[in-house]
mmCIF file of N, CA and C in Angstrom:
data_model
loop_
_atom_site.group_PDB
_atom_site.id
_atom_site.type_symbol
_atom_site.label_atom_id
_atom_site.label_comp_id
_atom_site.label_asym_id
_atom_site.label_seq_id
_atom_site.Cartn_x
_atom_site.Cartn_y
_atom_site.Cartn_z
ATOM 1 N N MET A 142 20.966 5.730 19.523
ATOM 2 C CA MET A 142 20.983 6.784 18.280
ATOM 3 C C MET A 142 19.881 6.135 17.409
ATOM 4 N N PHE A 143 18.974 6.847 16.663
ATOM 5 C CA PHE A 143 18.138 6.593 15.621
ATOM 6 C C PHE A 143 17.885 7.566 14.711
ATOM 7 N N GLU A 144 17.467 7.005 13.465
ATOM 8 C CA GLU A 144 17.228 7.960 12.461
ATOM 9 C C GLU A 144 15.575 7.787 12.019
ATOM 10 N N LYS A 145 15.039 8.983 12.298
ATOM 11 C CA LYS A 145 13.476 9.081 11.983
ATOM 12 C C LYS A 145 13.393 8.802 10.549
ATOM 13 N N LEU A 146 12.387 7.728 10.363
ATOM 14 C CA LEU A 146 12.024 7.600 8.704
ATOM 15 C C LEU A 146 10.759 8.428 8.280
ATOM 16 N N TYR A 147 9.834 8.458 9.142
ATOM 17 C CA TYR A 147 8.874 9.402 8.950
ATOM 18 C C TYR A 147 7.976 9.834 10.158
ATOM 19 N N ASP A 148 7.193 10.832 9.926
ATOM 20 C CA ASP A 148 6.263 11.165 11.087
ATOM 21 C C ASP A 148 5.355 12.073 10.379
ATOM 22 N N GLU A 149 4.317 11.258 10.012
ATOM 23 C CA GLU A 149 2.842 11.900 9.290
ATOM 24 C C GLU A 149 1.769 11.873 10.099
ATOM 25 N N THR A 150 1.029 12.927 9.865
ATOM 26 C CA THR A 150 -0.360 13.050 10.526
ATOM 27 C C THR A 150 -1.338 13.231 9.370
ATOM 28 N N GLU A 151 -2.309 12.385 9.696
ATOM 29 C CA GLU A 151 -3.402 12.224 8.416
ATOM 30 C C GLU A 151 -4.610 11.869 9.117
ATOM 31 N N ASN A 152 -5.749 12.620 8.567
ATOM 32 C CA ASN A 152 -6.994 12.411 8.942
ATOM 33 C C ASN A 152 -7.515 11.275 8.137
ATOM 34 N N VAL A 153 -7.921 10.114 8.802
ATOM 35 C CA VAL A 153 -8.381 8.924 7.955
ATOM 36 C C VAL A 153 -9.657 8.591 8.205
ATOM 37 N N ASN A 154 -10.388 7.983 7.298
ATOM 38 C CA ASN A 154 -11.619 7.050 7.363
ATOM 39 C C ASN A 154 -11.442 5.815 7.976
ATOM 40 N N VAL A 155 -12.343 5.603 8.869
ATOM 41 C CA VAL A 155 -12.310 4.235 9.654
ATOM 42 C C VAL A 155 -13.630 3.543 9.528
ATOM 43 N N GLN A 156 -13.520 2.344 9.063
ATOM 44 C CA GLN A 156 -14.841 1.853 8.873
ATOM 45 C C GLN A 156 -14.959 0.557 9.881
ATOM 46 N N PHE A 157 -16.205 0.373 10.640
ATOM 47 C CA PHE A 157 -16.166 -0.802 11.558
ATOM 48 C C PHE A 157 -17.220 -1.673 11.102
ATOM 49 N N VAL A 158 -16.805 -3.146 10.915
ATOM 50 C CA VAL A 158 -17.798 -4.049 10.396
ATOM 51 C C VAL A 158 -17.637 -5.257 11.035
ATOM 52 N N GLY A 159 -18.579 -5.864 11.200
ATOM 53 C CA GLY A 159 -18.781 -7.077 11.854
ATOM 54 C C GLY A 159 -19.449 -8.248 11.045
ATOM 55 N N PHE A 160 -19.153 -9.568 11.154
ATOM 56 C CA PHE A 160 -20.264 -10.462 10.648
ATOM 57 C C PHE A 160 -19.920 -11.728 11.227
ATOM 58 N N THR A 161 -20.839 -12.718 11.216
ATOM 59 C CA THR A 161 -20.497 -14.071 11.772
ATOM 60 C C THR A 161 -20.528 -15.068 10.595
ATOM 61 N N THR A 162 -19.847 -16.352 10.864
ATOM 62 C CA THR A 162 -20.116 -17.468 10.039
ATOM 63 C C THR A 162 -20.735 -18.567 11.019
ATOM 64 N N GLU A 163 -20.737 -19.723 10.480
ATOM 65 C CA GLU A 163 -21.560 -20.665 11.394
ATOM 66 C C GLU A 163 -20.717 -20.709 12.999
ATOM 67 N N ASP A 164 -19.277 -20.633 13.070
ATOM 68 C CA ASP A 164 -18.840 -20.850 14.187
ATOM 69 C C ASP A 164 -18.043 -19.639 14.780
ATOM 70 N N VAL A 165 -17.876 -18.554 14.086
ATOM 71 C CA VAL A 165 -17.091 -17.430 14.572
ATOM 72 C C VAL A 165 -17.666 -16.133 14.195
ATOM 73 N N ARG A 166 -17.579 -15.336 15.151
ATOM 74 C CA ARG A 166 -17.926 -13.872 15.041
ATOM 75 C C ARG A 166 -16.723 -13.070 14.979
ATOM 76 N N TYR A 167 -16.642 -12.097 13.711
ATOM 77 C CA TYR A 167 -15.659 -11.274 13.590
ATOM 78 C C TYR A 167 -16.100 -9.717 13.702
ATOM 79 N N ASP A 168 -15.220 -8.895 14.142
ATOM 80 C CA ASP A 168 -15.460 -7.581 14.309
ATOM 81 C C ASP A 168 -14.167 -6.816 13.859
ATOM 82 N N PHE A 169 -13.992 -6.121 12.918
ATOM 83 C CA PHE A 169 -12.869 -5.338 12.321
ATOM 84 C C PHE A 169 -13.032 -3.904 12.237
ATOM 85 N N GLY A 170 -12.067 -3.172 12.404
ATOM 86 C CA GLY A 170 -11.793 -1.769 12.169
ATOM 87 C C GLY A 170 -11.010 -1.535 11.252
ATOM 88 N N ILE A 171 -11.478 -0.903 9.849
ATOM 89 C CA ILE A 171 -10.635 -0.902 8.808
ATOM 90 C C ILE A 171 -10.345 0.652 8.554
ATOM 91 N N VAL A 172 -8.984 0.777 8.649
ATOM 92 C CA VAL A 172 -8.352 2.208 8.655
ATOM 93 C C VAL A 172 -7.914 2.395 6.985
ATOM 94 N N PHE A 173 -8.559 3.520 6.520
ATOM 95 C CA PHE A 173 -8.399 3.907 5.020
ATOM 96 C C PHE A 173 -7.242 4.913 5.044
ATOM 97 N N THR A 174 -6.042 4.813 4.521
ATOM 98 C CA THR A 174 -5.020 5.884 4.644
ATOM 99 C C THR A 174 -4.308 5.895 3.322
ATOM 100 N N ASN A 175 -3.558 7.111 3.117
ATOM 101 C CA ASN A 175 -2.795 7.215 1.749
ATOM 102 C C ASN A 175 -1.446 6.478 2.132
ATOM 103 N N MET A 176 -1.117 6.097 3.377
ATOM 104 C CA MET A 176 0.185 5.534 3.668
ATOM 105 C C MET A 176 -0.048 4.017 3.084
ATOM 106 N N PHE A 177 1.277 3.505 3.079
ATOM 107 C CA PHE A 177 1.517 2.093 2.643
ATOM 108 C C PHE A 177 0.891 1.694 1.469
ATOM 109 N N PHE A 178 1.134 2.508 0.473
ATOM 110 C CA PHE A 178 0.661 2.325 -0.857
ATOM 111 C C PHE A 178 -0.916 2.065 -1.019
ATOM 112 N N GLY A 179 -1.479 2.696 -0.207
ATOM 113 C CA GLY A 179 -2.915 2.667 -0.214
ATOM 114 C C GLY A 179 -3.807 1.540 0.225
ATOM 115 N N LYS A 180 -2.749 0.562 0.828
ATOM 116 C CA LYS A 180 -3.486 -0.634 1.719
ATOM 117 C C LYS A 180 -4.109 -0.287 2.735
ATOM 118 N N PRO A 181 -5.417 -0.601 3.021
ATOM 119 C CA PRO A 181 -6.174 -0.496 4.254
ATOM 120 C C PRO A 181 -5.460 -1.323 5.404
ATOM 121 N N LEU A 182 -5.473 -0.674 6.715
ATOM 122 C CA LEU A 182 -5.114 -1.357 7.755
ATOM 123 C C LEU A 182 -6.283 -2.018 8.509
ATOM 124 N N VAL A 183 -6.213 -3.284 8.634
ATOM 125 C CA VAL A 183 -7.365 -4.211 9.189
ATOM 126 C C VAL A 183 -7.276 -4.645 10.350
ATOM 127 N N VAL A 184 -7.723 -4.312 11.471
ATOM 128 C CA VAL A 184 -7.501 -4.689 12.899
ATOM 129 C C VAL A 184 -8.782 -5.614 13.348
ATOM 130 N N CYS A 185 -8.286 -6.526 13.841
ATOM 131 C CA CYS A 185 -9.325 -7.537 14.468
ATOM 132 C C CYS A 185 -9.596 -6.961 15.827
ATOM 133 N N MET A 186 -10.934 -6.401 16.154
ATOM 134 C CA MET A 186 -11.074 -5.850 17.263
ATOM 135 C C MET A 186 -11.031 -6.851 18.420
ATOM 136 N N GLN A 187 -11.202 -8.234 18.305
ATOM 137 C CA GLN A 187 -11.286 -9.196 19.470
ATOM 138 C C GLN A 187 -9.669 -9.317 20.041
ATOM 139 N N THR A 188 -8.829 -9.558 19.058
ATOM 140 C CA THR A 188 -7.388 -10.124 19.192
ATOM 141 C C THR A 188 -6.517 -8.772 19.182
ATOM 142 N N GLY A 189 -6.867 -7.655 18.371
ATOM 143 C CA GLY A 189 -6.079 -6.676 18.293
ATOM 144 C C GLY A 189 -4.873 -6.927 17.210
ATOM 145 N N ARG A 190 -4.925 -8.146 16.611
ATOM 146 C CA ARG A 190 -4.030 -8.308 15.412
ATOM 147 C C ARG A 190 -4.489 -7.615 14.154
ATOM 148 N N SER A 191 -3.365 -7.154 13.664
ATOM 149 C CA SER A 191 -3.607 -6.332 12.494
ATOM 150 C C SER A 191 -2.643 -6.581 11.068
ATOM 151 N N THR A 192 -3.131 -6.072 10.170
ATOM 152 C CA THR A 192 -2.398 -6.296 8.756
ATOM 153 C C THR A 192 -2.591 -5.467 7.923
ATOM 154 N N LEU A 193 -1.849 -4.947 6.926
ATOM 155 C CA LEU A 193 -2.236 -4.344 5.591
ATOM 156 C C LEU A 193 -2.830 -5.255 4.707
ATOM 157 N N LEU A 194 -3.703 -5.197 3.990
ATOM 158 C CA LEU A 194 -4.391 -6.032 3.160
ATOM 159 C C LEU A 194 -4.723 -5.420 1.762
ATOM 160 N N GLY A 195 -4.008 -5.687 0.862
ATOM 161 C CA GLY A 195 -4.253 -5.614 -0.687
ATOM 162 C C GLY A 195 -4.889 -6.691 -1.103
ATOM 163 N N SER A 196 -5.338 -6.750 -2.470
ATOM 164 C CA SER A 196 -5.933 -7.804 -3.100
ATOM 165 C C SER A 196 -5.043 -8.857 -3.205
ATOM 166 N N GLU A 197 -3.738 -8.696 -3.396
ATOM 167 C CA GLU A 197 -2.825 -10.003 -3.442
ATOM 168 C C GLU A 197 -2.833 -10.699 -2.053
ATOM 169 N N GLU A 198 -3.039 -9.962 -0.974
ATOM 170 C CA GLU A 198 -2.993 -10.695 0.333
ATOM 171 C C GLU A 198 -4.229 -11.332 0.436
ATOM 172 N N LEU A 199 -5.406 -11.158 -0.050
ATOM 173 C CA LEU A 199 -6.694 -11.504 0.211
ATOM 174 C C LEU A 199 -6.585 -12.749 -0.762
ATOM 175 N N GLU A 200 -5.698 -12.977 -1.546
ATOM 176 C CA GLU A 200 -5.714 -14.261 -2.500
ATOM 177 C C GLU A 200 -4.913 -15.541 -1.766
ATOM 178 N N ASP A 201 -4.200 -15.054 -0.749
ATOM 179 C CA ASP A 201 -3.182 -15.826 0.012
ATOM 180 C C ASP A 201 -3.988 -16.204 1.504
ATOM 181 N N THR A 202 -4.776 -17.273 1.352
ATOM 182 C CA THR A 202 -5.361 -17.873 2.462
ATOM 183 C C THR A 202 -4.610 -18.206 3.627
ATOM 184 N N ASP A 203 -3.435 -18.694 3.303
ATOM 185 C CA ASP A 203 -2.245 -19.050 4.507
ATOM 186 C C ASP A 203 -2.185 -17.858 5.246
ATOM 187 N N HIS A 204 -1.784 -16.779 4.478
ATOM 188 C CA HIS A 204 -1.480 -15.410 5.060
ATOM 189 C C HIS A 204 -2.560 -15.058 6.155
ATOM 190 N N LEU A 205 -3.898 -15.177 5.554
ATOM 191 C CA LEU A 205 -4.974 -14.748 6.498
ATOM 192 C C LEU A 205 -4.998 -15.524 7.942
ATOM 193 N N LYS A 206 -4.823 -16.904 7.482
ATOM 194 C CA LYS A 206 -4.841 -17.887 8.528
ATOM 195 C C LYS A 206 -3.744 -17.523 9.668
ATOM 196 N N SER A 207 -2.718 -17.281 9.206
ATOM 197 C CA SER A 207 -1.584 -16.942 10.076
ATOM 198 C C SER A 207 -1.839 -15.474 10.948
ATOM 199 N N VAL A 208 -2.103 -14.404 10.112
ATOM 200 C CA VAL A 208 -2.419 -13.062 10.908
ATOM 201 C C VAL A 208 -3.273 -13.009 11.813
ATOM 202 N N PHE A 209 -4.460 -13.780 11.419
ATOM 203 C CA PHE A 209 -5.611 -13.589 12.267
ATOM 204 C C PHE A 209 -5.799 -14.827 13.175
ATOM 205 N N ARG A 210 -4.974 -15.891 13.091
ATOM 206 C CA ARG A 210 -4.786 -17.125 13.935
ATOM 207 C C ARG A 210 -6.165 -17.861 13.698
ATOM 208 N N ILE A 211 -6.345 -18.145 12.382
ATOM 209 C CA ILE A 211 -7.707 -19.030 12.012
ATOM 210 C C ILE A 211 -7.126 -20.327 11.823
ATOM 211 N N HIS A 212 -7.947 -21.166 12.167
ATOM 212 C CA HIS A 212 -7.442 -22.663 12.392
ATOM 213 C C HIS A 212 -7.981 -23.468 10.962
ATOM 214 N N SER A 213 -9.159 -23.083 10.517
ATOM 215 C CA SER A 213 -9.772 -23.755 9.501
ATOM 216 C C SER A 213 -9.646 -22.973 8.155
ATOM 217 N N TYR A 214 -9.308 -23.712 7.210
ATOM 218 C CA TYR A 214 -9.231 -23.198 5.738
ATOM 219 C C TYR A 214 -10.412 -22.598 5.264
ATOM 220 N N GLU A 215 -11.638 -23.272 5.587
ATOM 221 C CA GLU A 215 -12.761 -22.885 5.240
ATOM 222 C C GLU A 215 -13.080 -21.376 5.879
ATOM 223 N N GLU A 216 -12.873 -21.237 7.027
ATOM 224 C CA GLU A 216 -12.917 -19.938 7.733
ATOM 225 C C GLU A 216 -12.292 -18.879 7.159
ATOM 226 N N ALA A 217 -10.990 -19.287 6.712
ATOM 227 C CA ALA A 217 -10.300 -18.172 6.191
ATOM 228 C C ALA A 217 -10.713 -17.913 4.796
ATOM 229 N N LYS A 218 -11.276 -18.621 4.086
ATOM 230 C CA LYS A 218 -11.931 -18.654 2.686
ATOM 231 C C LYS A 218 -12.942 -17.544 2.974
ATOM 232 N N GLU A 219 -13.904 -17.833 3.854
ATOM 233 C CA GLU A 219 -15.054 -17.120 4.298
ATOM 234 C C GLU A 219 -14.617 -15.526 4.585
ATOM 235 N N LEU A 220 -13.585 -15.489 5.445
ATOM 236 C CA LEU A 220 -13.106 -14.225 5.846
ATOM 237 C C LEU A 220 -12.648 -13.478 4.402
ATOM 238 N N ALA A 221 -11.731 -14.045 3.661
ATOM 239 C CA ALA A 221 -11.470 -13.397 2.422
ATOM 240 C C ALA A 221 -12.566 -12.921 1.539
ATOM 241 N N LEU A 222 -13.546 -13.897 1.473
ATOM 242 C CA LEU A 222 -14.658 -13.499 0.597
ATOM 243 C C LEU A 222 -15.382 -12.333 1.221
ATOM 244 N N PHE A 223 -15.472 -12.063 2.640
ATOM 245 C CA PHE A 223 -16.189 -11.063 3.117
ATOM 246 C C PHE A 223 -15.320 -9.832 2.919
ATOM 247 N N LEU A 224 -14.145 -9.790 3.076
ATOM 248 C CA LEU A 224 -13.173 -8.600 2.924
ATOM 249 C C LEU A 224 -13.362 -8.243 1.351
ATOM 250 N N LYS A 225 -13.150 -9.111 0.569
ATOM 251 C CA LYS A 225 -13.237 -8.580 -0.865
ATOM 252 C C LYS A 225 -14.377 -7.847 -1.211
ATOM 253 N N GLU A 226 -15.555 -8.302 -0.603
ATOM 254 C CA GLU A 226 -17.000 -7.744 -0.845
ATOM 255 C C GLU A 226 -16.975 -6.352 0.020
ATOM 256 N N THR A 227 -16.057 -6.075 1.073
ATOM 257 C CA THR A 227 -16.189 -4.989 1.770
ATOM 258 C C THR A 227 -15.075 -3.825 1.476
ATOM 259 N N LEU A 228 -13.765 -4.357 1.005
ATOM 260 C CA LEU A 228 -12.839 -3.353 0.683
ATOM 261 C C LEU A 228 -12.885 -2.900 -0.937
ATOM 262 N N PRO A 229 -12.644 -1.780 -1.254
ATOM 263 C CA PRO A 229 -12.713 -1.136 -2.361
ATOM 264 C C PRO A 229 -11.436 -1.196 -3.311
ATOM 265 N N TYR A 230 -10.971 -2.429 -3.623
ATOM 266 C CA TYR A 230 -9.407 -2.729 -3.954
ATOM 267 C C TYR A 230 -9.343 -2.158 -5.234
ATOM 268 N N ALA A 231 -10.202 -2.148 -6.258
ATOM 269 C CA ALA A 231 -10.258 -1.702 -7.665
ATOM 270 C C ALA A 231 -9.510 -0.447 -7.816
ATOM 271 N N THR A 232 -9.957 0.554 -6.892
ATOM 272 C CA THR A 232 -9.543 1.669 -6.925
ATOM 273 C C THR A 232 -8.245 1.996 -6.356
ATOM 274 N N LEU A 233 -7.975 1.226 -5.337
ATOM 275 C CA LEU A 233 -6.490 1.365 -4.571
ATOM 276 C C LEU A 233 -5.485 0.748 -5.375
ATOM 277 N N ASP A 234 -5.506 -0.538 -5.666
ATOM 278 C CA ASP A 234 -4.518 -1.201 -6.493
ATOM 279 C C ASP A 234 -4.264 -0.385 -7.641
ATOM 280 N N ALA A 235 -5.231 0.012 -8.480
ATOM 281 C CA ALA A 235 -4.894 0.625 -9.748
ATOM 282 C C ALA A 235 -4.105 1.726 -9.729
ATOM 283 N N GLN A 236 -4.143 2.665 -8.621
ATOM 284 C CA GLN A 236 -3.512 3.758 -8.704
ATOM 285 C C GLN A 236 -1.831 3.627 -8.376
ATOM 286 N N TYR A 237 -1.675 2.378 -7.845
ATOM 287 C CA TYR A 237 -0.283 2.230 -7.599
ATOM 288 C C TYR A 237 0.492 1.211 -8.612
ATOM 289 N N GLU A 238 0.005 0.722 -9.607
ATOM 290 C CA GLU A 238 0.583 0.109 -10.718
ATOM 291 C C GLU A 238 1.596 0.914 -11.515
#
Protein backbone atom coordinates (compact mmCIF):
# COMPACT_ATOMS: atom_id res chain seq x y z
CA MET A 1 0.00 0.00 0.00
CA PHE A 2 1.34 3.46 -0.81
CA GLU A 3 0.13 7.02 -0.89
CA LYS A 4 1.08 9.06 -3.95
CA LEU A 5 2.53 12.42 -2.90
CA TYR A 6 2.73 14.06 -6.30
CA ASP A 7 2.82 13.27 -10.00
CA GLU A 8 3.77 16.37 -11.98
CA THR A 9 4.76 16.86 -15.58
CA GLU A 10 6.70 19.94 -16.56
CA ASN A 11 8.67 21.19 -19.54
CA VAL A 12 12.03 22.21 -18.14
CA ASN A 13 15.19 23.94 -19.31
CA VAL A 14 18.39 21.93 -19.14
CA GLN A 15 21.84 23.46 -19.40
CA PHE A 16 24.92 21.33 -20.05
CA VAL A 17 28.22 22.78 -18.84
CA GLY A 18 31.73 21.46 -18.58
CA PHE A 19 34.96 22.79 -17.21
CA THR A 20 38.38 21.63 -16.07
CA THR A 21 40.64 22.43 -13.18
CA GLU A 22 44.31 21.51 -12.99
CA ASP A 23 43.41 17.96 -11.96
CA VAL A 24 39.77 17.22 -12.81
CA ARG A 25 37.24 17.55 -15.62
CA TYR A 26 33.59 18.20 -14.72
CA ASP A 27 30.53 17.78 -16.94
CA PHE A 28 27.15 18.70 -15.49
CA GLY A 29 23.56 18.72 -16.60
CA ILE A 30 21.59 21.41 -14.77
CA VAL A 31 17.82 21.00 -14.73
CA PHE A 32 15.89 24.20 -14.07
CA THR A 33 12.42 23.43 -12.74
CA ASN A 34 9.65 25.04 -10.73
CA MET A 35 9.69 22.07 -8.38
CA PHE A 36 11.88 21.85 -5.27
CA PHE A 37 11.44 25.52 -4.30
CA GLY A 38 13.12 26.57 -7.54
CA LYS A 39 16.45 24.92 -6.74
CA PRO A 40 18.09 23.49 -9.86
CA LEU A 41 18.92 19.80 -10.00
CA VAL A 42 22.64 19.46 -10.75
CA VAL A 43 23.72 16.10 -12.20
CA CYS A 44 27.34 15.05 -12.64
CA MET A 45 27.43 13.40 -16.05
CA GLN A 46 30.50 11.25 -15.19
CA THR A 47 29.17 9.71 -11.97
CA GLY A 48 25.40 10.22 -12.17
CA ARG A 49 25.45 11.76 -8.71
CA SER A 50 22.99 14.61 -8.30
CA THR A 51 21.74 17.15 -5.81
CA LEU A 52 19.48 20.16 -5.54
CA LEU A 53 21.63 23.26 -5.18
CA GLY A 54 20.54 26.57 -3.74
CA SER A 55 22.86 29.36 -2.70
CA GLU A 56 23.07 28.00 0.85
CA GLU A 57 24.31 24.60 -0.39
CA LEU A 58 27.02 26.28 -2.45
CA GLU A 59 28.38 27.86 0.72
CA ASP A 60 28.75 24.39 2.30
CA THR A 61 31.96 23.01 0.82
CA ASP A 62 31.66 19.80 2.87
CA HIS A 63 28.27 19.18 1.26
CA LEU A 64 29.74 19.52 -2.24
CA LYS A 65 32.64 17.24 -1.32
CA SER A 66 30.24 14.60 -0.04
CA VAL A 67 27.67 14.74 -2.84
CA PHE A 68 30.13 14.76 -5.72
CA ARG A 69 32.80 12.69 -3.92
CA ILE A 70 35.48 15.34 -4.18
CA HIS A 71 38.56 14.59 -2.10
CA SER A 72 40.19 18.01 -2.06
CA TYR A 73 38.83 21.06 -0.27
CA GLU A 74 40.39 23.24 -2.98
CA GLU A 75 38.61 21.31 -5.76
CA ALA A 76 35.30 21.72 -3.91
CA LYS A 77 35.94 25.47 -3.60
CA GLU A 78 36.65 25.70 -7.35
CA LEU A 79 33.46 23.77 -8.11
CA ALA A 80 31.44 26.09 -5.82
CA LEU A 81 32.91 29.16 -7.54
CA PHE A 82 32.11 27.78 -10.99
CA LEU A 83 28.53 26.93 -10.02
CA LYS A 84 28.01 30.34 -8.38
CA GLU A 85 28.97 31.95 -11.68
CA THR A 86 26.81 29.54 -13.70
CA LEU A 87 23.56 29.41 -11.73
CA PRO A 88 21.18 32.39 -11.47
CA TYR A 89 20.49 32.18 -7.72
CA ALA A 90 19.54 35.81 -7.19
CA THR A 91 16.22 35.28 -8.93
CA LEU A 92 15.57 31.77 -7.58
CA ASP A 93 16.18 32.30 -3.86
CA ALA A 94 14.49 35.70 -3.72
CA GLN A 95 11.13 34.39 -4.91
CA TYR A 96 10.92 31.88 -2.03
CA GLU A 97 11.90 34.12 0.90
